[in-house]
Coordinates of C-alpha atoms (C1' of nucleotides) and ligand atoms in Angstrom, one line a residue:
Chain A
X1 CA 0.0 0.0 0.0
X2 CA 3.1 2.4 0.4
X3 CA 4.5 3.7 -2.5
X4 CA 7.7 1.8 -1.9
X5 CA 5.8 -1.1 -2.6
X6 CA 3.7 0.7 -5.6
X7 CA 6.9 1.2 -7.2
X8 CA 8.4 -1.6 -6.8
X9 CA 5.1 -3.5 -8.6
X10 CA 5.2 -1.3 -11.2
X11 CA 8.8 -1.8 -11.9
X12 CA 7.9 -5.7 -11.9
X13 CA 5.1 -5.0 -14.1
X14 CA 7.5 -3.3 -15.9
X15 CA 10.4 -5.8 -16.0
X16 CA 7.3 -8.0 -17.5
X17 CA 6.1 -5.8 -20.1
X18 CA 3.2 -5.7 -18.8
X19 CA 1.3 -2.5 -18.4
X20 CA 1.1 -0.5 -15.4
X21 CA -2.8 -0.3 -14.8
X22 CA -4.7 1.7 -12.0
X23 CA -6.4 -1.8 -11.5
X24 CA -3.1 -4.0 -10.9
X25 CA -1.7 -1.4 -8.2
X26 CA -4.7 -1.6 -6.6
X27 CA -5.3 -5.4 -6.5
X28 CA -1.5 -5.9 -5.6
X29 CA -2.2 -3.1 -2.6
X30 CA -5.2 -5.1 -1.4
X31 CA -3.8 -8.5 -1.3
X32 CA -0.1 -7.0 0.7
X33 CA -2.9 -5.3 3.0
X34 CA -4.8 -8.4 3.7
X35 CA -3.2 -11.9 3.2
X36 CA -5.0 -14.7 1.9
X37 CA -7.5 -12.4 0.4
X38 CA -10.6 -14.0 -1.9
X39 CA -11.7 -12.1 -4.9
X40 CA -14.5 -10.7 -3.2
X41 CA -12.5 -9.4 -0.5
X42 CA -9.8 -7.6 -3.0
X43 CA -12.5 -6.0 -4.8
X44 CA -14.1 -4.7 -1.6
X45 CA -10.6 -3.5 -0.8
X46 CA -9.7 -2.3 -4.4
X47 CA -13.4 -0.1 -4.6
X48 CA -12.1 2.0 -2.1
X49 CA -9.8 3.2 -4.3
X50 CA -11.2 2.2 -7.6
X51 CA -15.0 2.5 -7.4
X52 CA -15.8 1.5 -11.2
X53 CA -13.6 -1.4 -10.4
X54 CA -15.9 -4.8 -11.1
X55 CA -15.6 -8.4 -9.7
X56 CA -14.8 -9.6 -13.2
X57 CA -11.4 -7.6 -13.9
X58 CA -10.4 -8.6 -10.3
X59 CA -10.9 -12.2 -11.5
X60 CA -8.6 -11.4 -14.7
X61 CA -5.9 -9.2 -13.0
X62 CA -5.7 -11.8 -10.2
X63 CA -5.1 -14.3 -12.6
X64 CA -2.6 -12.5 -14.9
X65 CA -0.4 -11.5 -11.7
X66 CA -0.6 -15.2 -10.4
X67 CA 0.7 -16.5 -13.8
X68 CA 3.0 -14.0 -13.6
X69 CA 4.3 -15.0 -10.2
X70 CA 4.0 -11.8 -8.6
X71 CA 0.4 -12.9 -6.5
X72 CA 0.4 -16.7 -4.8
X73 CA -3.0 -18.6 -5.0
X74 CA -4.0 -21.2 -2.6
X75 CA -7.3 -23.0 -2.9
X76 CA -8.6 -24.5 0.8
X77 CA -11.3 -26.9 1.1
X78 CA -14.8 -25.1 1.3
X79 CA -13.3 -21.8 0.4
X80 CA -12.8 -19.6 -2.5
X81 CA -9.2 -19.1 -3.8
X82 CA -7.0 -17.2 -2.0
X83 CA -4.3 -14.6 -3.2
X84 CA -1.0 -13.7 -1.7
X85 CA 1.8 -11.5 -1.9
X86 CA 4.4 -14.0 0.0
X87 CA 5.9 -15.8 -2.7
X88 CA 8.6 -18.1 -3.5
X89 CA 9.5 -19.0 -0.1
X90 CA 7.4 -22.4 -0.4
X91 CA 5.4 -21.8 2.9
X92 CA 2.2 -23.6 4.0
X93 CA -0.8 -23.4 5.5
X94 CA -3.6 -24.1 8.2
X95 CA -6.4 -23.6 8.1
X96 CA -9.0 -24.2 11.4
X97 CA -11.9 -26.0 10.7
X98 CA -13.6 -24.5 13.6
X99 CA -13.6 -20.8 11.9
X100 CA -12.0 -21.0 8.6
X101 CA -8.7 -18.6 9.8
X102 CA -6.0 -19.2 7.7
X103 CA -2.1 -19.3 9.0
X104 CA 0.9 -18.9 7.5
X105 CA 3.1 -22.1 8.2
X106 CA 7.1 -22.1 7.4
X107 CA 8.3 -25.1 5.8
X108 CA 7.3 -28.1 8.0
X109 CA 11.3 -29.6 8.0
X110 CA 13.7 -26.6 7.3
X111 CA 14.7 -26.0 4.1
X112 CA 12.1 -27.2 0.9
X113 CA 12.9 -31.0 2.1
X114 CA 9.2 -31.3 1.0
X115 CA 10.4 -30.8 -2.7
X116 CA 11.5 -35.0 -2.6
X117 CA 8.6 -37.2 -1.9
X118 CA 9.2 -40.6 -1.2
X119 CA 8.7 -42.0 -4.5
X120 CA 6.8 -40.2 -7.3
X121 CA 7.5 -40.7 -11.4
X122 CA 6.7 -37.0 -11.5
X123 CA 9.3 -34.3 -11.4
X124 CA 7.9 -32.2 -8.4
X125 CA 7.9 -28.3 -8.7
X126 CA 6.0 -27.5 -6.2
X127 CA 4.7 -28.9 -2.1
X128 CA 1.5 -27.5 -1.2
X129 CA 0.9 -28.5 2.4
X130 CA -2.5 -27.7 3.5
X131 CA -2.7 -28.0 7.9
X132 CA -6.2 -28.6 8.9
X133 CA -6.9 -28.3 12.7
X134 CA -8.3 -26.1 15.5
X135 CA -6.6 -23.1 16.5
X136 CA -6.4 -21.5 20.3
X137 CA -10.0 -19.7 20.5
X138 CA -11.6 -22.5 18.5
X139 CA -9.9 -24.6 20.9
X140 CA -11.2 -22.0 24.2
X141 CA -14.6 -21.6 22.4
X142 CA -15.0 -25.9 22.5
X143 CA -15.7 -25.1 18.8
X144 CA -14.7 -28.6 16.6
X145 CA -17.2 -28.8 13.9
X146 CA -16.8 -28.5 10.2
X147 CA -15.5 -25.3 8.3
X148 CA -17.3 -22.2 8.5
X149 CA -16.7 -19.5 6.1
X150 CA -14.9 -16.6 7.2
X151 CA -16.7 -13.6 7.1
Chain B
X1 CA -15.9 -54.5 -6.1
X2 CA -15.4 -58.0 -5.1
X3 CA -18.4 -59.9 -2.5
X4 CA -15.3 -59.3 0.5
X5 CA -15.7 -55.7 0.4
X6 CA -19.3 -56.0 -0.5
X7 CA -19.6 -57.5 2.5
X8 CA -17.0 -55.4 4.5
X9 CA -18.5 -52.4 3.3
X10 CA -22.4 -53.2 4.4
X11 CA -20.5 -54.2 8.1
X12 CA -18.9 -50.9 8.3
X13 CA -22.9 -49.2 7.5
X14 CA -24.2 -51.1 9.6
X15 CA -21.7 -50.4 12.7
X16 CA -22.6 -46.4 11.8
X17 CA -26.1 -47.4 12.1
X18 CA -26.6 -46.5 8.2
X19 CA -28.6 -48.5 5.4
X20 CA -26.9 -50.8 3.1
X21 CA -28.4 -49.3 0.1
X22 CA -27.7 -50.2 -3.6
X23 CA -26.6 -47.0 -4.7
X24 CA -23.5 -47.1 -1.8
X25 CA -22.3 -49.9 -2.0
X26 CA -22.0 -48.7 -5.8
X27 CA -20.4 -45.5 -5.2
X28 CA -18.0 -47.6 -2.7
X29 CA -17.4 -50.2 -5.5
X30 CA -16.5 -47.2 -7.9
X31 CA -14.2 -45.5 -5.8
X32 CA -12.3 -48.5 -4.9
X33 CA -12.2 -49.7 -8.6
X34 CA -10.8 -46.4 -9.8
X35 CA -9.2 -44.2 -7.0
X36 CA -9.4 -40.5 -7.3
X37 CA -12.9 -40.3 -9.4
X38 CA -14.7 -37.5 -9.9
X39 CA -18.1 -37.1 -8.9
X40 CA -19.2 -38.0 -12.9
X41 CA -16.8 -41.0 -12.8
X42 CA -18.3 -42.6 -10.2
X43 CA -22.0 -42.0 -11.5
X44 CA -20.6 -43.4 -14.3
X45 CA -19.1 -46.3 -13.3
X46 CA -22.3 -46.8 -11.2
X47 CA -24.7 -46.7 -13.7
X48 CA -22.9 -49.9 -15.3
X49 CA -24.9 -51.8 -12.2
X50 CA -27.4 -49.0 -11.7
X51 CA -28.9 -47.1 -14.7
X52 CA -31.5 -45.2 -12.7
X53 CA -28.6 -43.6 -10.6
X54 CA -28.7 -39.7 -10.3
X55 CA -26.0 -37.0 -10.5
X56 CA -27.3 -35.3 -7.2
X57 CA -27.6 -39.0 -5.3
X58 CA -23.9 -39.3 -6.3
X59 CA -22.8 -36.3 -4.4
X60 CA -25.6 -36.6 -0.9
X61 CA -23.5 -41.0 -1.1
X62 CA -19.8 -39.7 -1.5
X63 CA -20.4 -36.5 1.1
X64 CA -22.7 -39.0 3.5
X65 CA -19.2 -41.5 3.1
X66 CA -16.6 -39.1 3.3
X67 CA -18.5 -37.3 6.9
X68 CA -18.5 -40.7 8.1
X69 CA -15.2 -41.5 7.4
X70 CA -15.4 -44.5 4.8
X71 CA -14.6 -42.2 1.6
X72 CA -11.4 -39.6 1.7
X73 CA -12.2 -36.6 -0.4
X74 CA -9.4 -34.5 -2.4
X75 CA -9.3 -31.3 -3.9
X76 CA -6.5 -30.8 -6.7
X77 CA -6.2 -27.7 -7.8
X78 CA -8.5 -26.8 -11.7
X79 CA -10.0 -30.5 -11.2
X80 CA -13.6 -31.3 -9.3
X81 CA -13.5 -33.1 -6.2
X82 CA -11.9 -36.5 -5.8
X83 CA -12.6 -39.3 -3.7
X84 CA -10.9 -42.6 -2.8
X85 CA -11.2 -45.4 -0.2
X86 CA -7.2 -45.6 0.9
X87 CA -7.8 -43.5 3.8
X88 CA -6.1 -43.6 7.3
X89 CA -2.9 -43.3 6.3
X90 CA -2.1 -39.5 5.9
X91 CA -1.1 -40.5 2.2
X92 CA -0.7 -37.1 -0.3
X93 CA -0.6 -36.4 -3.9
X94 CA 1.5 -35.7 -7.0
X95 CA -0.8 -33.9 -9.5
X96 CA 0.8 -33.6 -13.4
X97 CA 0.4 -30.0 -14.4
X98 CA 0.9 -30.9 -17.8
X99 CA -1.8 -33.9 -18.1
X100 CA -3.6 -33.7 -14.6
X101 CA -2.4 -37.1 -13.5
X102 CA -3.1 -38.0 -9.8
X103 CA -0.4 -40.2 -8.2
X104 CA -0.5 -41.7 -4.2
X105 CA 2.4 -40.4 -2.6
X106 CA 3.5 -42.1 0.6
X107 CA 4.2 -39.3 3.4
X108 CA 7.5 -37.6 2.4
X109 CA 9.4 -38.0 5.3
X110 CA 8.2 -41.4 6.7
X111 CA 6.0 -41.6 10.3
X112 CA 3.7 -39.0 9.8
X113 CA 5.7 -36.0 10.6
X114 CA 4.1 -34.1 8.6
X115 CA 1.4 -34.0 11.4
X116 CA 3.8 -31.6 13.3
X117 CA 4.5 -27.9 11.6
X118 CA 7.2 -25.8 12.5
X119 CA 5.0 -23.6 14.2
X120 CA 1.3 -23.0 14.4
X121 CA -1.5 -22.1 17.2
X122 CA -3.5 -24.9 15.9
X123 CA -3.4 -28.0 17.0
X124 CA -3.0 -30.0 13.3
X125 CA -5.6 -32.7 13.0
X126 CA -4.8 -33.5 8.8
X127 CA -1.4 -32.5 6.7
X128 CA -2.6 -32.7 3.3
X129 CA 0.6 -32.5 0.6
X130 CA -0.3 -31.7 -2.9
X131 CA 2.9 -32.1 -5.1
X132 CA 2.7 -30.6 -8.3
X133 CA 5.2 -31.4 -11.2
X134 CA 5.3 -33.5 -14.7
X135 CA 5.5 -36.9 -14.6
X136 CA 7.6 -38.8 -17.0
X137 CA 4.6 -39.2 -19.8
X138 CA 5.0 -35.5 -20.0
X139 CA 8.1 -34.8 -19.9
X140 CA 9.1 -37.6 -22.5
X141 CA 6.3 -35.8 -24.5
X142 CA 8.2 -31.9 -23.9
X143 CA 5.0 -31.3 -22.5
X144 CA 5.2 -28.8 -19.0
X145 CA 2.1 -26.5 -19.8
X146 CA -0.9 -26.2 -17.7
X147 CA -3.2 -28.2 -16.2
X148 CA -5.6 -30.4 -18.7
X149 CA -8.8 -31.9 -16.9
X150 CA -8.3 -35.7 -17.1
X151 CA -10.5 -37.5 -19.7
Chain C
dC1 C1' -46.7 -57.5 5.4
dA2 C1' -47.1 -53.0 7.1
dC3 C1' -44.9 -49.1 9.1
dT4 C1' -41.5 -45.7 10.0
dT5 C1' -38.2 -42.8 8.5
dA6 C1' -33.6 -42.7 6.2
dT7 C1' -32.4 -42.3 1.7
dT8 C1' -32.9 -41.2 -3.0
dT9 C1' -34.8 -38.7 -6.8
dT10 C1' -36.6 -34.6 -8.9
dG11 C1' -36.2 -30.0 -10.0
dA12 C1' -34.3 -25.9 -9.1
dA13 C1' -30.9 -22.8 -7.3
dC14 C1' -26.3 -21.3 -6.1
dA15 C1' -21.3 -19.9 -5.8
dA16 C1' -17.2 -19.2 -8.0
dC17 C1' -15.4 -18.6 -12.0
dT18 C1' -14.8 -18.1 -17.2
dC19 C1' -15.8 -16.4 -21.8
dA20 C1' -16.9 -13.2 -25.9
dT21 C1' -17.3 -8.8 -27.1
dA22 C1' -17.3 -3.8 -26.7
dA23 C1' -15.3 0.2 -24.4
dT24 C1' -11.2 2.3 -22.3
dA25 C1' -6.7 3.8 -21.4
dA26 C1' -1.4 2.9 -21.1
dA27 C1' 2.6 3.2 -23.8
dG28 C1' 5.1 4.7 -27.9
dC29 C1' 5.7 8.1 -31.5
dG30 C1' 5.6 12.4 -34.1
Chain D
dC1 C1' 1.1 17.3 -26.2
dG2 C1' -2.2 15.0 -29.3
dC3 C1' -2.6 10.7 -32.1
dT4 C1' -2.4 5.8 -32.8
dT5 C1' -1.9 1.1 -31.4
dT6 C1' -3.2 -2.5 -28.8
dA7 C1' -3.2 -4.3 -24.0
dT8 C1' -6.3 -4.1 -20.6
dT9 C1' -10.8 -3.5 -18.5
dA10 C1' -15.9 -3.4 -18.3
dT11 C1' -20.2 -5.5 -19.7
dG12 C1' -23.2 -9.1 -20.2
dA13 C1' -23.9 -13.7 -20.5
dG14 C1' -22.6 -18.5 -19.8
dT15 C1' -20.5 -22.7 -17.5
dT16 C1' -19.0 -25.9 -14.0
dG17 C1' -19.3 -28.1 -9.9
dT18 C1' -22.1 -28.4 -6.1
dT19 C1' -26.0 -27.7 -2.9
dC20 C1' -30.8 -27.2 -1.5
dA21 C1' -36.1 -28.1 -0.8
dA22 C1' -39.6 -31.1 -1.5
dA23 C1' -41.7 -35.4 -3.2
dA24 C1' -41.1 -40.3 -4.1
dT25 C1' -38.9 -44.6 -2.7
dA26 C1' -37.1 -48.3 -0.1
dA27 C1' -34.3 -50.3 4.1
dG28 C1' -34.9 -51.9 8.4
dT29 C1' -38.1 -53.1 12.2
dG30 C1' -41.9 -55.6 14.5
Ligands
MN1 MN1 0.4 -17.6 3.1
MN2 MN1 -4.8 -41.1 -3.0
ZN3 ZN1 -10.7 -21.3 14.7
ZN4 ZN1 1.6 -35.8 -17.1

DNA sequence: CACTTATTTTGAACAACTCATAATAAAGCG
DNA sequence: CGCTTTATTATGAGTTGTTCAAAATAAGTG
């Protein structure tokens, strides 16, 4: 949201050739502000901002950036996707099923030692590990049952 | 899909206090006969013993199983649901980005460790692992591209 | 066999996302 | 700066995968 990182996304926008759009700056600024962001949420964000912006280019620049590797999607059970700006530091995720909060989780075993399953015939890019549990207040509340959408 | 699981498959309804009902026992015989179905697969593979089987049934059998903890359900990313009967055993997945090939992968680094993050406030109950990469179909082919939905 | 009620079917609706096309505006150029 | 080109966005509609409410069916019980 500061224009230290405005800059900087523009000069990777740049570095791309891609253009540098009203719309990208503000879907990058919504997804730094709030991680794990769904398209809904970025466009509420964005509109603040942008108030012509529309669900559908939110779903286009979200995808663009994502191919581009400048925006992370995750996609947890009984959820929308989810954007990010923390990228290329292959960390994980949990996600409570009490309340739907989603947490960032370093790499389980130190250093990308998720990279080398067992045994695969596939050439493995990229570990996705997806934590599913009950965090503290679920826990406090005695709250255990299925995933609830966050708000 | 043999009489054993038949068999083994009604004992385990019956234990939940659930009917043995023709259209389970053929879901369960699907799933088991071809791990990771979709939703479609299974009514199709179904409908081979029962023609009169519906799309909507199909989903109310394999969410009923997976609640009660007889089906395992998996969400790869640009694919429907998927459901199998290996469950139990904290097993992940290597999806194909280039063909969409699902393969078992045993857990990466042996007894379950997985179960235990570096750090979290949650107290992990599942460590789903979604490898993504090319298996050796695709890369023999020069294929790397994006997902394609299996046939 | 008849009864109760879980289960399935029917028909419709929904959420999340994608697509085709028209309108707009960012970048390059004179 | 104004003009042009074309990437990008907005508009409107469509699709996929899934869920829901209500009626019809059938599994289990006595
Ligand atoms: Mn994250
Ligand atoms: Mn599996
Ligand atoms: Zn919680
Ligand atoms: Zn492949």
């Amino acid at each position: 949201m500061t224009s230290q990182d405005t800059a900087g996304w523009a000069g990777q926008l740049h570095a791309q050739d891609r253009r540098v759009t009203r719309q990208r700056l503000a879907v990058l600024a919504a997804v730094e502000q709030s991680p794990h962001a769904t398209a809904e949420a970025v466009l509420a964000a964005a509109r603040s901002e942008l108030p012509q912006l529309t669900l559908q280019s939110v779903y286009v620049v979200l995808s663009d950036l994502t191919t581009w590797g400048m925006l992370r999607r995750i996609e947890p059970p009984n959820s929308p996707a989810r954007y990010e700006t923390r990228i290329g530091d292959n960390h994980h995720h949990a996600v409570c099923t009490g309340c739907g909060r989603i947490e960032d989780v370093d790499c389980a075993v130190g250093h990308a030692p998720c990279l080398t399953p067992s045994s695969s015939t596939m050439t493995i890019r990229i570990a996705d590990v997806l934590y599913q549990g009950v965090c503290t207040d679920c826990a406090d509340a005695g709250v255990a049952s299925l995933p609830a959408p966050l708000p």
